[in-house]
Short mmCIF file of C-alpha atoms in Angstrom, two decimals:
data_model
loop_
_atom_site.label_atom_id
_atom_site.label_comp_id
_atom_site.label_asym_id
_atom_site.label_seq_id
_atom_site.Cartn_x
_atom_site.Cartn_y
_atom_site.Cartn_z
CA MET N 1 75.37 94.65 37.40
CA PRO N 2 75.39 96.43 41.50
CA SER N 3 76.95 98.80 42.01
CA ILE N 4 78.41 101.56 44.21
CA VAL N 5 76.58 104.40 43.85
CA SER N 6 77.72 108.08 44.73
CA VAL N 7 77.02 111.41 43.43
CA SER N 8 80.69 112.29 45.41
CA SER N 9 83.83 113.36 44.22
CA LEU N 10 85.21 110.96 45.65
CA GLN N 11 87.12 109.83 41.97
CA ARG N 12 89.38 112.55 42.69
CA LEU N 13 90.10 111.65 46.39
CA LEU N 14 90.82 108.55 45.57
CA ALA N 15 92.77 108.78 42.48
CA GLY N 16 96.41 107.38 42.16
CA LEU N 17 94.85 104.65 45.18
CA ALA N 18 94.58 100.78 43.65
CA LEU N 19 91.80 100.98 45.30
CA ALA N 20 89.59 103.64 43.24
CA ALA N 21 90.96 101.78 40.28
CA ALA N 22 88.65 98.45 41.65
CA LEU N 23 86.12 100.12 43.18
CA VAL N 24 85.08 103.66 43.00
CA PRO N 25 84.66 106.37 40.20
CA ALA N 26 81.99 108.91 40.86
CA ALA N 27 80.57 112.48 39.33
CA GLN N 28 81.49 116.06 40.80
CA ALA N 29 80.14 117.62 43.46
CA GLN N 30 76.78 117.70 44.27
CA ASN N 31 77.19 121.76 45.11
CA PRO N 32 80.76 123.23 44.50
CA GLN N 33 80.25 125.81 47.44
CA SER N 34 79.83 122.79 49.96
CA PRO N 35 82.04 119.75 48.43
CA VAL N 36 81.58 116.83 49.34
CA LEU N 37 85.49 115.95 50.38
CA ASP N 38 85.68 119.66 52.00
CA ARG N 39 82.62 118.43 54.19
CA ILE N 40 83.96 114.87 54.78
CA ARG N 41 87.10 116.76 55.95
CA ASP N 42 85.84 119.31 58.31
CA THR N 43 83.71 116.87 59.95
CA GLY N 44 85.45 113.66 59.97
CA THR N 45 82.16 111.56 59.27
CA ILE N 46 81.04 109.80 55.75
CA THR N 47 77.51 109.07 55.78
CA LEU N 48 76.72 105.60 53.62
CA GLY N 49 73.15 103.78 52.65
CA TYR N 50 72.96 100.32 53.68
CA ARG N 51 69.82 97.44 52.45
CA GLU N 52 68.42 96.10 55.96
CA SER N 53 67.40 92.93 53.63
CA ALA N 54 69.87 92.78 50.27
CA LEU N 55 71.84 89.91 51.19
CA PRO N 56 74.36 88.63 50.32
CA PHE N 57 75.65 92.79 49.25
CA SER N 58 74.12 94.78 52.10
CA PHE N 59 72.31 93.82 55.28
CA GLY N 60 71.94 93.99 59.11
CA ASP N 61 73.56 91.10 60.90
CA ASP N 62 72.32 89.11 64.03
CA LYS N 63 73.48 92.69 65.75
CA GLY N 64 71.66 94.82 63.37
CA GLN N 65 74.71 96.19 62.30
CA PRO N 66 75.43 96.18 58.09
CA ALA N 67 77.27 94.46 56.64
CA GLY N 68 77.46 92.64 53.26
CA TYR N 69 80.09 92.36 50.21
CA ALA N 70 79.42 96.29 49.21
CA VAL N 71 79.30 97.66 52.23
CA ASP N 72 83.17 95.80 52.90
CA LEU N 73 84.01 97.78 50.01
CA CYS N 74 82.64 100.99 51.74
CA LEU N 75 84.13 100.65 54.38
CA ARG N 76 87.27 100.02 52.21
CA VAL N 77 86.87 103.67 51.00
CA ALA N 78 86.27 104.98 54.03
CA GLU N 79 89.71 104.30 54.82
CA ALA N 80 91.15 105.25 52.00
CA ALA N 81 89.40 108.70 52.17
CA LYS N 82 91.25 109.28 55.66
CA GLU N 83 94.20 108.26 54.62
CA LYS N 84 93.99 110.38 51.29
CA LEU N 85 92.44 113.66 53.64
CA GLY N 86 95.22 113.22 56.30
CA LEU N 87 92.68 112.45 58.81
CA LYS N 88 93.63 110.65 62.41
CA THR N 89 89.69 108.93 62.18
CA ILE N 90 87.18 108.99 60.23
CA LYS N 91 83.59 108.62 62.05
CA VAL N 92 81.52 106.08 59.26
CA ARG N 93 78.06 106.79 59.94
CA TRP N 94 75.14 104.74 58.48
CA LEU N 95 71.61 105.51 56.88
CA PRO N 96 69.40 102.55 56.31
CA LEU N 97 67.85 103.05 52.73
CA THR N 98 65.51 101.36 50.48
CA PRO N 99 65.36 100.75 46.55
CA GLN N 100 62.37 103.44 46.49
CA ASN N 101 64.83 106.44 47.92
CA ARG N 102 68.40 105.20 47.78
CA VAL N 103 68.85 107.27 44.15
CA PRO N 104 66.96 110.54 45.88
CA ALA N 105 69.65 110.45 49.67
CA VAL N 106 72.60 110.70 47.28
CA VAL N 107 70.93 112.77 44.49
CA ASN N 108 70.25 115.56 48.16
CA GLY N 109 73.52 114.99 49.98
CA LEU N 110 72.46 112.77 52.91
CA VAL N 111 74.54 109.88 52.13
CA ASP N 112 77.78 110.37 50.03
CA LEU N 113 77.76 106.40 48.70
CA ASP N 114 74.93 103.80 48.92
CA CYS N 115 76.58 100.35 49.83
CA ALA N 116 74.30 98.31 48.52
CA PRO N 117 73.45 96.35 44.99
CA ASN N 118 72.20 98.96 42.33
CA THR N 119 72.06 98.32 38.96
CA ASN N 120 73.72 100.74 36.29
CA THR N 121 71.05 101.73 33.87
CA LEU N 122 71.46 104.41 31.48
CA GLU N 123 68.26 106.47 33.43
CA ARG N 124 69.85 106.43 36.63
CA GLN N 125 73.03 108.00 35.34
CA LYS N 126 71.79 110.75 34.69
CA GLN N 127 71.29 111.62 38.01
CA VAL N 128 74.34 109.84 40.13
CA ALA N 129 77.69 107.73 38.72
CA PHE N 130 78.44 104.73 40.08
CA SER N 131 81.24 102.63 40.64
CA VAL N 132 82.77 99.65 37.98
CA SER N 133 80.42 96.39 38.38
CA HIS N 134 81.40 93.87 41.29
CA TYR N 135 78.66 91.42 40.30
CA VAL N 136 76.93 90.85 36.95
CA SER N 137 72.90 89.24 37.86
CA THR N 138 69.89 88.55 35.86
CA VAL N 139 66.19 89.43 37.06
CA ARG N 140 64.11 85.82 37.65
CA MET N 141 61.44 84.69 40.49
CA LEU N 142 61.11 83.02 43.36
CA VAL N 143 58.58 80.97 44.22
CA ARG N 144 57.19 77.63 46.67
CA ALA N 145 58.86 74.95 45.39
CA ASP N 146 54.94 73.02 45.34
CA SER N 147 53.62 76.16 43.53
CA GLY N 148 53.88 74.58 39.60
CA ILE N 149 55.66 77.81 38.46
CA LYS N 150 57.75 77.53 35.97
CA SER N 151 58.08 80.21 33.87
CA PHE N 152 55.72 83.68 33.89
CA ASP N 153 53.06 82.34 31.64
CA ASP N 154 52.54 80.27 35.10
CA LEU N 155 51.72 83.60 36.52
CA ARG N 156 48.40 84.48 35.13
CA GLY N 157 45.59 85.49 37.56
CA LYS N 158 48.64 85.24 40.41
CA THR N 159 50.06 87.69 42.32
CA VAL N 160 53.84 88.76 41.88
CA VAL N 161 55.08 90.97 44.12
CA THR N 162 58.50 92.98 44.01
CA SER N 163 60.27 96.24 45.77
CA ALA N 164 59.22 99.40 44.46
CA GLY N 165 62.06 101.46 42.78
CA SER N 166 64.52 98.07 42.20
CA THR N 167 65.26 96.51 38.90
CA GLY N 168 62.44 93.94 39.48
CA ASP N 169 60.00 96.84 39.44
CA ARG N 170 60.42 97.73 36.17
CA HIS N 171 60.16 94.14 34.67
CA VAL N 172 56.84 93.30 36.81
CA ARG N 173 55.44 96.96 35.03
CA ARG N 174 56.28 95.86 31.70
CA LEU N 175 55.54 92.19 31.86
CA LYS N 176 51.97 92.64 33.29
CA ALA N 177 49.42 92.94 30.99
CA GLU N 178 51.06 90.60 28.73
CA TYR N 179 51.26 87.63 31.18
CA GLY N 180 48.03 89.14 33.38
CA TYR N 181 49.20 88.79 37.17
CA ARG N 182 48.24 90.75 39.82
CA ASP N 183 51.35 92.92 40.65
CA VAL N 184 51.99 94.62 44.33
CA TYR N 185 55.10 97.44 45.62
CA ALA N 186 56.55 96.06 49.14
CA LYS N 187 59.11 98.72 50.58
CA ASP N 188 61.85 96.78 50.62
CA HIS N 189 63.44 93.40 50.11
CA GLY N 190 62.77 92.27 53.78
CA GLU N 191 59.07 92.44 53.08
CA SER N 192 58.74 91.48 49.34
CA PHE N 193 60.16 88.16 50.83
CA LEU N 194 57.41 88.07 53.69
CA LEU N 195 54.49 88.34 51.25
CA LEU N 196 55.75 85.11 49.33
CA GLU N 197 56.35 83.78 52.46
CA THR N 198 52.75 84.24 53.56
CA GLY N 199 51.31 83.50 50.76
CA ARG N 200 50.03 86.66 50.14
CA ALA N 201 52.10 86.39 46.70
CA GLN N 202 52.93 84.15 44.37
CA ALA N 203 56.37 84.82 43.30
CA PHE N 204 59.16 87.18 43.83
CA VAL N 205 60.53 89.08 41.14
CA MET N 206 64.25 90.29 41.64
CA ASP N 207 67.43 89.55 40.88
CA ASP N 208 68.68 86.04 41.13
CA VAL N 209 71.83 86.79 43.52
CA LEU N 210 69.61 88.97 46.08
CA LEU N 211 66.95 85.89 45.93
CA ALA N 212 69.50 83.10 46.28
CA GLY N 213 69.97 85.68 49.53
CA LEU N 214 66.92 85.75 51.13
CA ARG N 215 66.13 82.02 50.33
CA ALA N 216 69.30 80.89 52.48
CA LYS N 217 68.42 83.18 54.99
CA SER N 218 64.30 81.81 55.08
CA LYS N 219 63.45 79.29 57.86
CA ASP N 220 63.47 75.70 55.56
CA PRO N 221 65.21 77.00 52.13
CA SER N 222 63.62 73.88 50.07
CA GLN N 223 60.42 75.36 50.42
CA TYR N 224 61.55 78.11 47.42
CA VAL N 225 63.18 77.81 44.08
CA ILE N 226 64.25 80.41 41.82
CA VAL N 227 62.99 79.95 38.48
#
C-alpha cells in the first residue's frame, strides 16, 4: 500500500485541515529541541524526498523535475504548511532517494517527507509514520513477452532482479530457496528494469503498479508482460 512517509510533526500542523484527513498523519517530532515545524518556520524550507524512476507516483520528468501522484500530494502538504505557519512563501527542496535509503533519510532528518510509493509495514512503523494509504497494489513480475515465464515455478535457474530495500526485496529473498533462482538487487527501479531490458535478468519482481509504469515508458511496451 503506497503511502507518503514521515517522522515529522505534520499531524499537528495540519490538524483541522481537510488535507490532513486525506493525506498526512505523522509522528511526533524527531527531536524535541529542534522540532520539524520550527525548522520549517525558521528556514522557510521543507525538504521532500522523491524517486527518479517510481512511475506513476514519483519520478523525474523529461526536464529532470520531480513529478507524479505522490509528488503532487506532497506539494499540497507544503502549501498547507506554508498557510498554517503563516509564511509568505515556502521553498521546496527535493532530494532523490532510493528504496534502500528512504527510511534512514526520514529518521535522520535529511527529508521531512518521502513523496514516493512506500509500503506500510509493521517493521517500518517502528521507525517512521505513514500517511493514509493512497493505492493498494500486489507484488508481481515483469518479464519479456516471449520468455515463457508464467509464474515463480518457471524461474528455476533463472536470474530475478528487484530493487534493494523494496517490498519486492523481501519476497525475492523469502522465495529463493523454494524456487531455485539467482537473485540480484539493483539500487532502484530504473536499474532493475535495465537489467531485465538487457537480458541480465529474466524477471523483475516489484509492485504491479510500478512495473506497469516502467513498462509503459519502455521503448516497446509490447515486449513485456506482467505476470
